[in-house]
Amino acid sequence: MSRRMRRRMRRRRRMAFTMIELLVVIVILGVLAAIALPRFADSKRKAYLAAMKSDLRNVVSAAESHFAEDGTYANWNGPTPTNQITLTFVGTLDGWVATASHAAVPGIVCRIERGPAAGAATEPVCQ
């Protein structure tokens, strides 16, 4: 082989990745993905809880508007919830209870109420 050919082959060897280098990169990417995915799932859960609380705050505003017009919370169905949120509203003459749940967060229900026993409506509580 000529001298020129040997130089070219050395350059090619330097530019190529070995299998070990590629495996190390893949392992590092796997570790990073394993760290990032649970954090992303927790962010989604927090977003669903925030959406439920927001819908319940809308219920408070709408229920108080209804009470100002009619003088009662009874016979009112409540506002329309946003995507995948199940909203329930039970009104009486002088109080109400509203709950919200989300299909993507099973087992967690947010609740807010107002009435003689509960006092003024404050922030929604999720359990």
PDB file of C-alpha atoms in Angstrom:
ATOM      1  CA  MET A   1       0.000   0.000   0.000  1.00  0.00           C
ATOM      2  CA  SER A   2       1.103   3.453  -0.712  1.00  0.00           C
ATOM      3  CA  ARG A   3       1.645   6.046   1.951  1.00  0.00           C
ATOM      4  CA  ARG A   4      -1.339   8.064   0.760  1.00  0.00           C
ATOM      5  CA  MET A   5      -3.670   5.089   1.081  1.00  0.00           C
ATOM      6  CA  ARG A   6      -2.544   4.406   4.655  1.00  0.00           C
ATOM      7  CA  ARG A   7      -3.287   8.018   5.620  1.00  0.00           C
ATOM      8  CA  ARG A   8      -6.789   7.809   4.186  1.00  0.00           C
ATOM      9  CA  MET A   9      -7.496   4.603   6.072  1.00  0.00           C
ATOM     10  CA  ARG A  10      -6.299   6.145   9.341  1.00  0.00           C
ATOM     11  CA  ARG A  11      -8.587   9.125   8.794  1.00  0.00           C
ATOM     12  CA  ARG A  12     -11.534   6.847   8.130  1.00  0.00           C
ATOM     13  CA  ARG A  13     -10.876   4.889  11.302  1.00  0.00           C
ATOM     14  CA  ARG A  14     -10.802   8.079  13.337  1.00  0.00           C
ATOM     15  CA  MET A  15     -14.106   9.316  11.898  1.00  0.00           C
ATOM     16  CA  ALA A  16     -16.052   6.125  12.533  1.00  0.00           C
ATOM     17  CA  PHE A  17     -17.715   5.308  15.869  1.00  0.00           C
ATOM     18  CA  THR A  18     -17.082   2.028  17.587  1.00  0.00           C
ATOM     19  CA  MET A  19     -19.890  -0.165  18.861  1.00  0.00           C
ATOM     20  CA  ILE A  20     -18.934   0.595  22.457  1.00  0.00           C
ATOM     21  CA  GLU A  21     -19.225   4.334  21.856  1.00  0.00           C
ATOM     22  CA  LEU A  22     -22.648   3.884  20.286  1.00  0.00           C
ATOM     23  CA  LEU A  23     -23.820   1.689  23.181  1.00  0.00           C
ATOM     24  CA  VAL A  24     -22.619   4.255  25.715  1.00  0.00           C
ATOM     25  CA  VAL A  25     -24.614   6.970  23.928  1.00  0.00           C
ATOM     26  CA  ILE A  26     -27.719   4.771  23.861  1.00  0.00           C
ATOM     27  CA  VAL A  27     -27.393   3.985  27.588  1.00  0.00           C
ATOM     28  CA  ILE A  28     -27.017   7.684  28.411  1.00  0.00           C
ATOM     29  CA  LEU A  29     -30.121   8.530  26.369  1.00  0.00           C
ATOM     30  CA  GLY A  30     -32.029   5.749  28.143  1.00  0.00           C
ATOM     31  CA  VAL A  31     -31.061   7.106  31.568  1.00  0.00           C
ATOM     32  CA  LEU A  32     -32.111  10.622  30.578  1.00  0.00           C
ATOM     33  CA  ALA A  33     -35.447   9.333  29.282  1.00  0.00           C
ATOM     34  CA  ALA A  34     -36.009   7.373  32.508  1.00  0.00           C
ATOM     35  CA  ILE A  35     -35.501  10.567  34.487  1.00  0.00           C
ATOM     36  CA  ALA A  36     -37.627  12.803  32.247  1.00  0.00           C
ATOM     37  CA  LEU A  37     -40.729  10.626  31.749  1.00  0.00           C
ATOM     38  CA  PRO A  38     -41.915  10.505  35.402  1.00  0.00           C
ATOM     39  CA  ARG A  39     -41.485  14.267  35.679  1.00  0.00           C
ATOM     40  CA  PHE A  40     -43.590  14.714  32.551  1.00  0.00           C
ATOM     41  CA  ALA A  41     -46.324  12.439  33.920  1.00  0.00           C
ATOM     42  CA  ASP A  42     -46.416  14.420  37.172  1.00  0.00           C
ATOM     43  CA  SER A  43     -46.725  17.657  35.196  1.00  0.00           C
ATOM     44  CA  LYS A  44     -49.717  16.253  33.327  1.00  0.00           C
ATOM     45  CA  ARG A  45     -51.356  15.220  36.617  1.00  0.00           C
ATOM     46  CA  LYS A  46     -50.877  18.713  38.022  1.00  0.00           C
ATOM     47  CA  ALA A  47     -52.391  20.203  34.872  1.00  0.00           C
ATOM     48  CA  TYR A  48     -55.479  17.973  35.201  1.00  0.00           C
ATOM     49  CA  LEU A  49     -55.903  19.006  38.845  1.00  0.00           C
ATOM     50  CA  ALA A  50     -55.570  22.673  37.868  1.00  0.00           C
ATOM     51  CA  ALA A  51     -58.272  22.213  35.206  1.00  0.00           C
ATOM     52  CA  MET A  52     -60.631  20.637  37.769  1.00  0.00           C
ATOM     53  CA  LYS A  53     -60.026  23.462  40.243  1.00  0.00           C
ATOM     54  CA  SER A  54     -60.592  26.043  37.521  1.00  0.00           C
ATOM     55  CA  ASP A  55     -63.935  24.478  36.602  1.00  0.00           C
ATOM     56  CA  LEU A  56     -64.967  24.501  40.258  1.00  0.00           C
ATOM     57  CA  ARG A  57     -64.083  28.201  40.549  1.00  0.00           C
ATOM     58  CA  ASN A  58     -66.307  28.797  37.519  1.00  0.00           C
ATOM     59  CA  VAL A  59     -69.084  26.925  39.338  1.00  0.00           C
ATOM     60  CA  VAL A  60     -68.705  29.284  42.318  1.00  0.00           C
ATOM     61  CA  SER A  61     -69.100  32.353  40.098  1.00  0.00           C
ATOM     62  CA  ALA A  62     -72.035  30.943  38.165  1.00  0.00           C
ATOM     63  CA  ALA A  63     -73.812  29.648  41.302  1.00  0.00           C
ATOM     64  CA  GLU A  64     -73.521  33.016  43.017  1.00  0.00           C
ATOM     65  CA  SER A  65     -74.877  34.757  39.909  1.00  0.00           C
ATOM     66  CA  HIS A  66     -77.801  32.345  39.866  1.00  0.00           C
ATOM     67  CA  PHE A  67     -78.434  32.945  43.566  1.00  0.00           C
ATOM     68  CA  ALA A  68     -78.393  36.727  43.035  1.00  0.00           C
ATOM     69  CA  GLU A  69     -81.066  36.375  40.348  1.00  0.00           C
ATOM     70  CA  ASP A  70     -83.313  33.687  41.856  1.00  0.00           C
ATOM     71  CA  GLY A  71     -82.525  33.744  45.599  1.00  0.00           C
ATOM     72  CA  THR A  72     -81.866  29.997  45.689  1.00  0.00           C
ATOM     73  CA  TYR A  73     -79.290  27.459  44.577  1.00  0.00           C
ATOM     74  CA  ALA A  74     -81.890  24.770  43.931  1.00  0.00           C
ATOM     75  CA  ASN A  75     -83.025  23.846  40.410  1.00  0.00           C
ATOM     76  CA  TRP A  76     -79.753  24.901  38.809  1.00  0.00           C
ATOM     77  CA  ASN A  77     -77.615  22.449  36.861  1.00  0.00           C
ATOM     78  CA  GLY A  78     -74.275  24.267  36.847  1.00  0.00           C
ATOM     79  CA  PRO A  79     -71.990  25.292  34.004  1.00  0.00           C
ATOM     80  CA  THR A  80     -70.662  23.005  31.297  1.00  0.00           C
ATOM     81  CA  PRO A  81     -67.326  21.416  32.245  1.00  0.00           C
ATOM     82  CA  THR A  82     -64.252  21.375  30.042  1.00  0.00           C
ATOM     83  CA  ASN A  83     -62.826  18.281  28.300  1.00  0.00           C
ATOM     84  CA  GLN A  84     -62.986  14.956  30.161  1.00  0.00           C
ATOM     85  CA  ILE A  85     -64.026  16.559  33.453  1.00  0.00           C
ATOM     86  CA  THR A  86     -67.127  15.266  35.195  1.00  0.00           C
ATOM     87  CA  LEU A  87     -68.773  18.050  37.160  1.00  0.00           C
ATOM     88  CA  THR A  88     -71.603  17.514  39.659  1.00  0.00           C
ATOM     89  CA  PHE A  89     -73.570  20.250  41.376  1.00  0.00           C
ATOM     90  CA  VAL A  90     -76.141  19.709  44.106  1.00  0.00           C
ATOM     91  CA  GLY A  91     -77.938  22.861  45.200  1.00  0.00           C
ATOM     92  CA  THR A  92     -80.374  23.451  48.037  1.00  0.00           C
ATOM     93  CA  LEU A  93     -82.244  26.557  49.122  1.00  0.00           C
ATOM     94  CA  ASP A  94     -79.296  28.010  51.007  1.00  0.00           C
ATOM     95  CA  GLY A  95     -76.174  26.086  49.943  1.00  0.00           C
ATOM     96  CA  TRP A  96     -74.539  23.818  47.440  1.00  0.00           C
ATOM     97  CA  VAL A  97     -71.824  21.205  46.924  1.00  0.00           C
ATOM     98  CA  ALA A  98     -69.849  20.852  43.694  1.00  0.00           C
ATOM     99  CA  THR A  99     -67.380  18.098  42.794  1.00  0.00           C
ATOM    100  CA  ALA A 100     -65.117  17.552  39.811  1.00  0.00           C
ATOM    101  CA  SER A 101     -63.244  14.480  38.624  1.00  0.00           C
ATOM    102  CA  HIS A 102     -61.101  13.805  35.573  1.00  0.00           C
ATOM    103  CA  ALA A 103     -60.875  10.628  33.525  1.00  0.00           C
ATOM    104  CA  ALA A 104     -57.062  10.766  33.416  1.00  0.00           C
ATOM    105  CA  VAL A 105     -56.706  11.076  37.227  1.00  0.00           C
ATOM    106  CA  PRO A 106     -58.830   8.255  38.654  1.00  0.00           C
ATOM    107  CA  GLY A 107     -59.520   8.250  42.349  1.00  0.00           C
ATOM    108  CA  ILE A 108     -59.007  11.989  42.879  1.00  0.00           C
ATOM    109  CA  VAL A 109     -62.068  14.182  43.374  1.00  0.00           C
ATOM    110  CA  CYS A 110     -61.987  17.931  43.925  1.00  0.00           C
ATOM    111  CA  ARG A 111     -64.764  19.436  46.038  1.00  0.00           C
ATOM    112  CA  ILE A 112     -66.015  22.863  47.031  1.00  0.00           C
ATOM    113  CA  GLU A 113     -69.143  23.787  48.962  1.00  0.00           C
ATOM    114  CA  ARG A 114     -71.084  26.696  50.355  1.00  0.00           C
ATOM    115  CA  GLY A 115     -73.841  26.767  52.898  1.00  0.00           C
ATOM    116  CA  PRO A 116     -74.654  27.347  56.547  1.00  0.00           C
ATOM    117  CA  ALA A 117     -72.444  24.481  57.711  1.00  0.00           C
ATOM    118  CA  ALA A 118     -69.625  25.024  55.232  1.00  0.00           C
ATOM    119  CA  GLY A 119     -69.487  28.813  55.316  1.00  0.00           C
ATOM    120  CA  ALA A 120     -68.317  30.829  52.325  1.00  0.00           C
ATOM    121  CA  ALA A 121     -66.854  28.987  49.369  1.00  0.00           C
ATOM    122  CA  THR A 122     -63.073  29.039  49.496  1.00  0.00           C
ATOM    123  CA  GLU A 123     -60.561  27.109  47.399  1.00  0.00           C
ATOM    124  CA  PRO A 124     -61.381  23.684  45.980  1.00  0.00           C
ATOM    125  CA  VAL A 125     -59.913  20.764  47.912  1.00  0.00           C
ATOM    126  CA  CYS A 126     -58.706  17.671  46.058  1.00  0.00           C
ATOM    127  CA  GLN A 127     -58.467  14.226  47.672  1.00  0.00           C
TER     128      GLN A 127
END
